[in-house]
Short mmCIF file of C-alpha atoms and ligand atoms in Angstrom, two decimals:
data_model
loop_
_atom_site.label_atom_id
_atom_site.label_comp_id
_atom_site.label_asym_id
_atom_site.label_seq_id
_atom_site.Cartn_x
_atom_site.Cartn_y
_atom_site.Cartn_z
CA MET A 1 0.25 -0.09 0.60
CA VAL A 2 1.19 3.39 -1.15
CA ARG A 3 1.83 5.65 2.84
CA ILE A 4 0.29 9.24 2.38
CA PRO A 5 2.57 11.37 3.59
CA THR A 6 0.14 14.14 5.91
CA ALA A 7 2.09 17.33 7.54
CA LYS A 8 2.99 15.24 10.60
CA ASP A 9 5.80 13.54 7.80
CA ILE A 10 7.65 16.47 7.65
CA GLU A 11 10.76 17.67 9.41
CA ARG A 12 11.46 20.99 7.92
CA GLU A 13 9.89 23.54 5.29
CA LEU A 14 12.66 24.41 3.09
CA TYR A 15 10.66 27.35 1.02
CA THR A 16 8.19 28.61 2.67
CA GLU A 17 5.04 30.01 0.80
CA ALA A 18 6.32 33.24 0.44
CA GLU A 19 9.57 32.79 0.06
CA ILE A 20 9.00 30.86 -3.51
CA GLN A 21 6.37 33.87 -4.73
CA GLN A 22 8.90 35.88 -4.34
CA LYS A 23 11.21 33.87 -6.23
CA VAL A 24 9.14 33.08 -8.97
CA ALA A 25 8.05 37.39 -9.39
CA GLU A 26 11.99 37.47 -9.57
CA LEU A 27 12.67 34.81 -12.37
CA GLY A 28 9.30 36.40 -14.45
CA ALA A 29 10.79 39.59 -13.93
CA GLN A 30 13.75 38.90 -15.08
CA ILE A 31 12.29 37.17 -18.36
CA SER A 32 9.95 39.85 -19.57
CA VAL A 33 13.38 42.37 -19.68
CA ASP A 34 15.09 39.79 -21.85
CA TYR A 35 12.32 38.48 -23.41
CA SER A 36 11.40 41.45 -24.37
CA ASP A 37 11.57 42.36 -28.42
CA LYS A 38 10.19 38.49 -28.78
CA ARG A 39 7.66 36.66 -28.41
CA ILE A 40 7.62 33.20 -25.07
CA HIS A 41 6.71 29.18 -25.97
CA VAL A 42 6.45 28.16 -23.03
CA ILE A 43 6.78 24.02 -22.73
CA THR A 44 6.01 23.45 -19.15
CA ILE A 45 7.33 19.75 -18.30
CA LEU A 46 4.53 17.66 -15.89
CA LYS A 47 4.03 17.05 -14.38
CA GLY A 48 6.32 18.18 -11.65
CA ALA A 49 6.67 22.05 -13.11
CA ASP A 50 2.72 22.31 -13.05
CA ALA A 51 2.59 24.39 -10.20
CA PHE A 52 5.80 26.23 -10.83
CA ALA A 53 5.03 27.13 -14.74
CA ASN A 54 1.36 28.62 -14.16
CA ASP A 55 2.08 30.99 -11.63
CA LEU A 56 5.85 31.99 -13.52
CA VAL A 57 3.73 32.50 -16.54
CA HIS A 58 1.54 35.66 -14.24
CA LYS A 59 4.22 37.62 -13.52
CA ILE A 60 5.99 37.70 -17.39
CA SER A 61 4.79 41.00 -18.85
CA LEU A 62 1.60 41.05 -20.24
CA ASN A 63 3.42 42.79 -23.73
CA ILE A 64 5.46 39.37 -24.34
CA PRO A 65 3.63 37.73 -26.34
CA LEU A 66 3.14 34.12 -24.57
CA SER A 67 2.46 30.74 -26.49
CA ARG A 68 2.23 27.28 -24.01
CA ASP A 69 3.03 23.27 -24.96
CA TYR A 70 3.01 20.05 -22.60
CA MET A 71 5.29 17.18 -22.63
CA ILE A 72 5.75 14.36 -19.85
CA LEU A 73 9.08 12.80 -19.33
CA SER A 74 9.65 10.43 -16.91
CA HIS A 75 12.77 9.65 -16.12
CA PHE A 76 13.10 5.65 -14.05
CA LYS A 77 15.51 4.81 -11.39
CA ASP A 78 16.31 2.65 -9.06
CA GLU A 79 15.30 3.99 -5.67
CA PHE A 80 16.56 7.11 -7.15
CA ALA A 81 19.59 5.41 -8.85
CA PRO A 82 19.17 7.23 -12.57
CA SER A 83 19.27 5.23 -15.46
CA GLY A 84 19.42 7.11 -17.91
CA LYS A 85 16.24 6.32 -19.71
CA VAL A 86 14.37 9.15 -19.84
CA ASN A 87 11.15 8.91 -21.88
CA LEU A 88 8.74 10.26 -23.94
CA LEU A 89 4.83 10.00 -22.64
CA LEU A 90 3.74 13.01 -24.38
CA ASP A 91 4.74 15.33 -27.24
CA LEU A 92 4.62 18.70 -28.17
CA LYS A 93 0.93 19.55 -29.97
CA TYR A 94 2.60 22.54 -31.76
CA GLY A 95 6.18 23.07 -33.87
CA ILE A 96 8.57 25.07 -32.19
CA LYS A 97 11.18 25.33 -36.05
CA GLY A 98 11.78 28.96 -35.44
CA ARG A 99 10.56 29.49 -31.68
CA ASP A 100 11.87 31.16 -28.77
CA VAL A 101 11.07 28.17 -26.34
CA LEU A 102 11.20 28.59 -22.80
CA VAL A 103 11.75 24.96 -21.01
CA VAL A 104 9.73 25.03 -17.47
CA GLU A 105 11.66 21.83 -15.25
CA ASP A 106 10.88 21.77 -11.67
CA ILE A 107 14.05 20.08 -10.47
CA VAL A 108 17.50 19.26 -12.51
CA ASP A 109 18.98 16.64 -10.61
CA SER A 110 21.40 13.32 -12.66
CA GLY A 111 20.59 16.40 -15.71
CA HIS A 112 19.60 12.70 -17.76
CA THR A 113 15.62 14.00 -18.17
CA LEU A 114 17.30 17.91 -19.24
CA ASN A 115 20.17 16.69 -22.01
CA TYR A 116 17.51 14.09 -23.38
CA LEU A 117 14.79 17.56 -23.63
CA VAL A 118 17.24 19.09 -25.07
CA ASN A 119 19.53 17.69 -27.09
CA SER A 120 17.29 15.35 -28.20
CA LEU A 121 14.10 16.21 -28.46
CA LEU A 122 13.58 20.07 -28.82
CA LEU A 123 16.74 21.10 -30.83
CA PRO A 124 16.63 18.68 -33.56
CA ARG A 125 13.31 20.27 -34.51
CA GLU A 126 14.62 23.50 -35.17
CA PRO A 127 13.94 25.95 -32.61
CA ASN A 128 15.29 29.95 -32.86
CA SER A 129 16.24 29.84 -29.35
CA VAL A 130 16.04 27.37 -26.35
CA ARG A 131 16.58 28.76 -22.82
CA VAL A 132 15.71 26.18 -19.57
CA CYS A 133 14.41 28.27 -16.46
CA SER A 134 13.63 25.35 -13.35
CA PHE A 135 12.28 25.97 -9.88
CA LEU A 136 15.49 23.83 -7.99
CA ASN A 137 18.43 21.95 -8.64
CA LYS A 138 20.38 19.89 -7.10
CA PRO A 139 24.21 20.65 -8.70
CA THR A 140 26.22 18.23 -6.43
CA LYS A 141 23.68 15.10 -7.74
CA ARG A 142 24.91 15.81 -11.41
CA VAL A 143 26.49 13.28 -13.33
CA LYS A 144 30.10 13.88 -14.57
CA GLU A 145 28.74 13.73 -18.08
CA PHE A 146 26.19 16.61 -18.04
CA LYS A 147 28.18 19.31 -15.57
CA HIS A 148 28.30 21.46 -18.73
CA LEU A 149 24.67 21.97 -19.16
CA LYS A 150 22.87 25.37 -18.92
CA ILE A 151 20.28 26.72 -16.39
CA ASP A 152 19.53 29.75 -18.15
CA TYR A 153 17.08 30.57 -15.33
CA LEU A 154 16.67 29.34 -11.45
CA GLY A 155 14.87 29.06 -8.72
CA PHE A 156 17.50 27.59 -5.96
CA ASP A 157 20.34 25.32 -5.75
CA ILE A 158 19.47 22.77 -3.22
CA GLU A 159 21.32 19.90 -1.19
CA ASP A 160 20.96 16.52 -2.20
CA ALA A 161 17.52 15.72 -0.35
CA PHE A 162 14.72 14.36 -1.58
CA VAL A 163 11.80 17.27 -1.41
CA VAL A 164 8.26 16.75 -1.81
CA GLY A 165 6.12 19.52 -2.39
CA TYR A 166 5.41 22.60 -5.18
CA GLY A 167 4.30 20.17 -7.91
CA LEU A 168 7.28 17.70 -6.84
CA ASP A 169 5.24 14.27 -5.78
CA TYR A 170 5.91 11.85 -3.16
CA ARG A 171 3.89 8.82 -5.39
CA GLN A 172 1.95 11.55 -6.63
CA TYR A 173 0.75 13.11 -3.56
CA CYS A 174 1.92 16.05 -2.23
CA ARG A 175 2.40 18.03 -5.60
CA ASN A 176 -0.44 20.89 -4.22
CA TRP A 177 1.33 21.57 -1.28
CA PRO A 178 2.07 25.17 -1.29
CA PHE A 179 5.37 25.14 0.11
CA ILE A 180 8.05 22.31 -0.34
CA ALA A 181 9.68 20.43 2.33
CA VAL A 182 11.40 17.62 3.19
CA LEU A 183 10.20 14.44 5.15
CA LYS A 184 11.01 12.37 8.19
CA GLU A 185 14.21 9.60 7.71
CA GLU A 186 11.23 7.62 9.71
CA PHE A 187 8.63 8.52 6.93
CA TYR A 188 10.12 7.11 3.55
CA LYS A 189 11.41 3.72 7.03
CA LYS A 190 8.11 2.69 7.82
P1 5GP B 1 17.12 14.25 -13.24
O1 5GP B 1 16.80 12.94 -15.00
O2 5GP B 1 18.04 16.19 -13.53
O3 5GP B 1 17.52 13.14 -12.56
O4 5GP B 1 15.98 14.14 -13.24
C1 5GP B 1 14.74 15.07 -12.97
C2 5GP B 1 12.77 14.59 -12.26
O5 5GP B 1 13.87 14.00 -11.42
C3 5GP B 1 12.22 15.78 -12.22
O6 5GP B 1 11.70 16.07 -13.59
C4 5GP B 1 11.81 15.16 -10.72
O7 5GP B 1 10.42 14.64 -11.72
C5 5GP B 1 12.53 13.91 -10.56
N1 5GP B 1 13.25 14.46 -9.02
C6 5GP B 1 14.72 14.80 -9.08
N2 5GP B 1 14.27 14.87 -7.89
C7 5GP B 1 14.07 15.08 -7.14
C8 5GP B 1 13.31 14.70 -6.22
O8 5GP B 1 13.75 15.73 -5.00
N3 5GP B 1 12.08 14.72 -5.03
C9 5GP B 1 11.30 15.19 -6.38
N4 5GP B 1 9.43 14.54 -5.96
N5 5GP B 1 11.62 14.64 -7.65
C10 5GP B 1 12.79 14.69 -7.87
#
């Protein structure tokens, strides 16, 4: 049976709702400056980046024409170890040739998902540009071959811990939590 995390299982809140919203506003403001003479085609990587992307697009200037599309990718892991196998579960609806694409991700960990997404799925379709906006990054978890991967807009670098909330799940739960948290070690041992 799947254990369902509740408030009593929280070890600590890493980022509060207010801190998250402050960061999202900063990222939106920076993106608005950088794309002031362009259109933005936002590609949200579901399901984890859903909450972040929805907040972010509200903070991008209305003077910038913005369109949206979605992808679902899954990176199979064996008890948290990266396997390198990334599967495309839902492809884009619209073509991206000639467009200025902004990829919105929840978290970059080993880098397998981002590498496959950008280099195998997006660049071959000849967009005008591809930039990446990720809410979280775990630099210490990046595998060597992906150290060079660029995150153009980043919310926070975090330690090597499994986090939930603000779109990030524990077995599909916790995505609706408005903050980002680390669960107690005991929770995983139950
Ligand atoms: P990567 O391919 O970079 O190893 O992993 C990226 C994906 O792994 C993320 O999009 C996310 O779905 C998942 N992931 C990585 N770290 C965490 C974490 O701390 N918490 C949760 N809930 N998912 C994570």
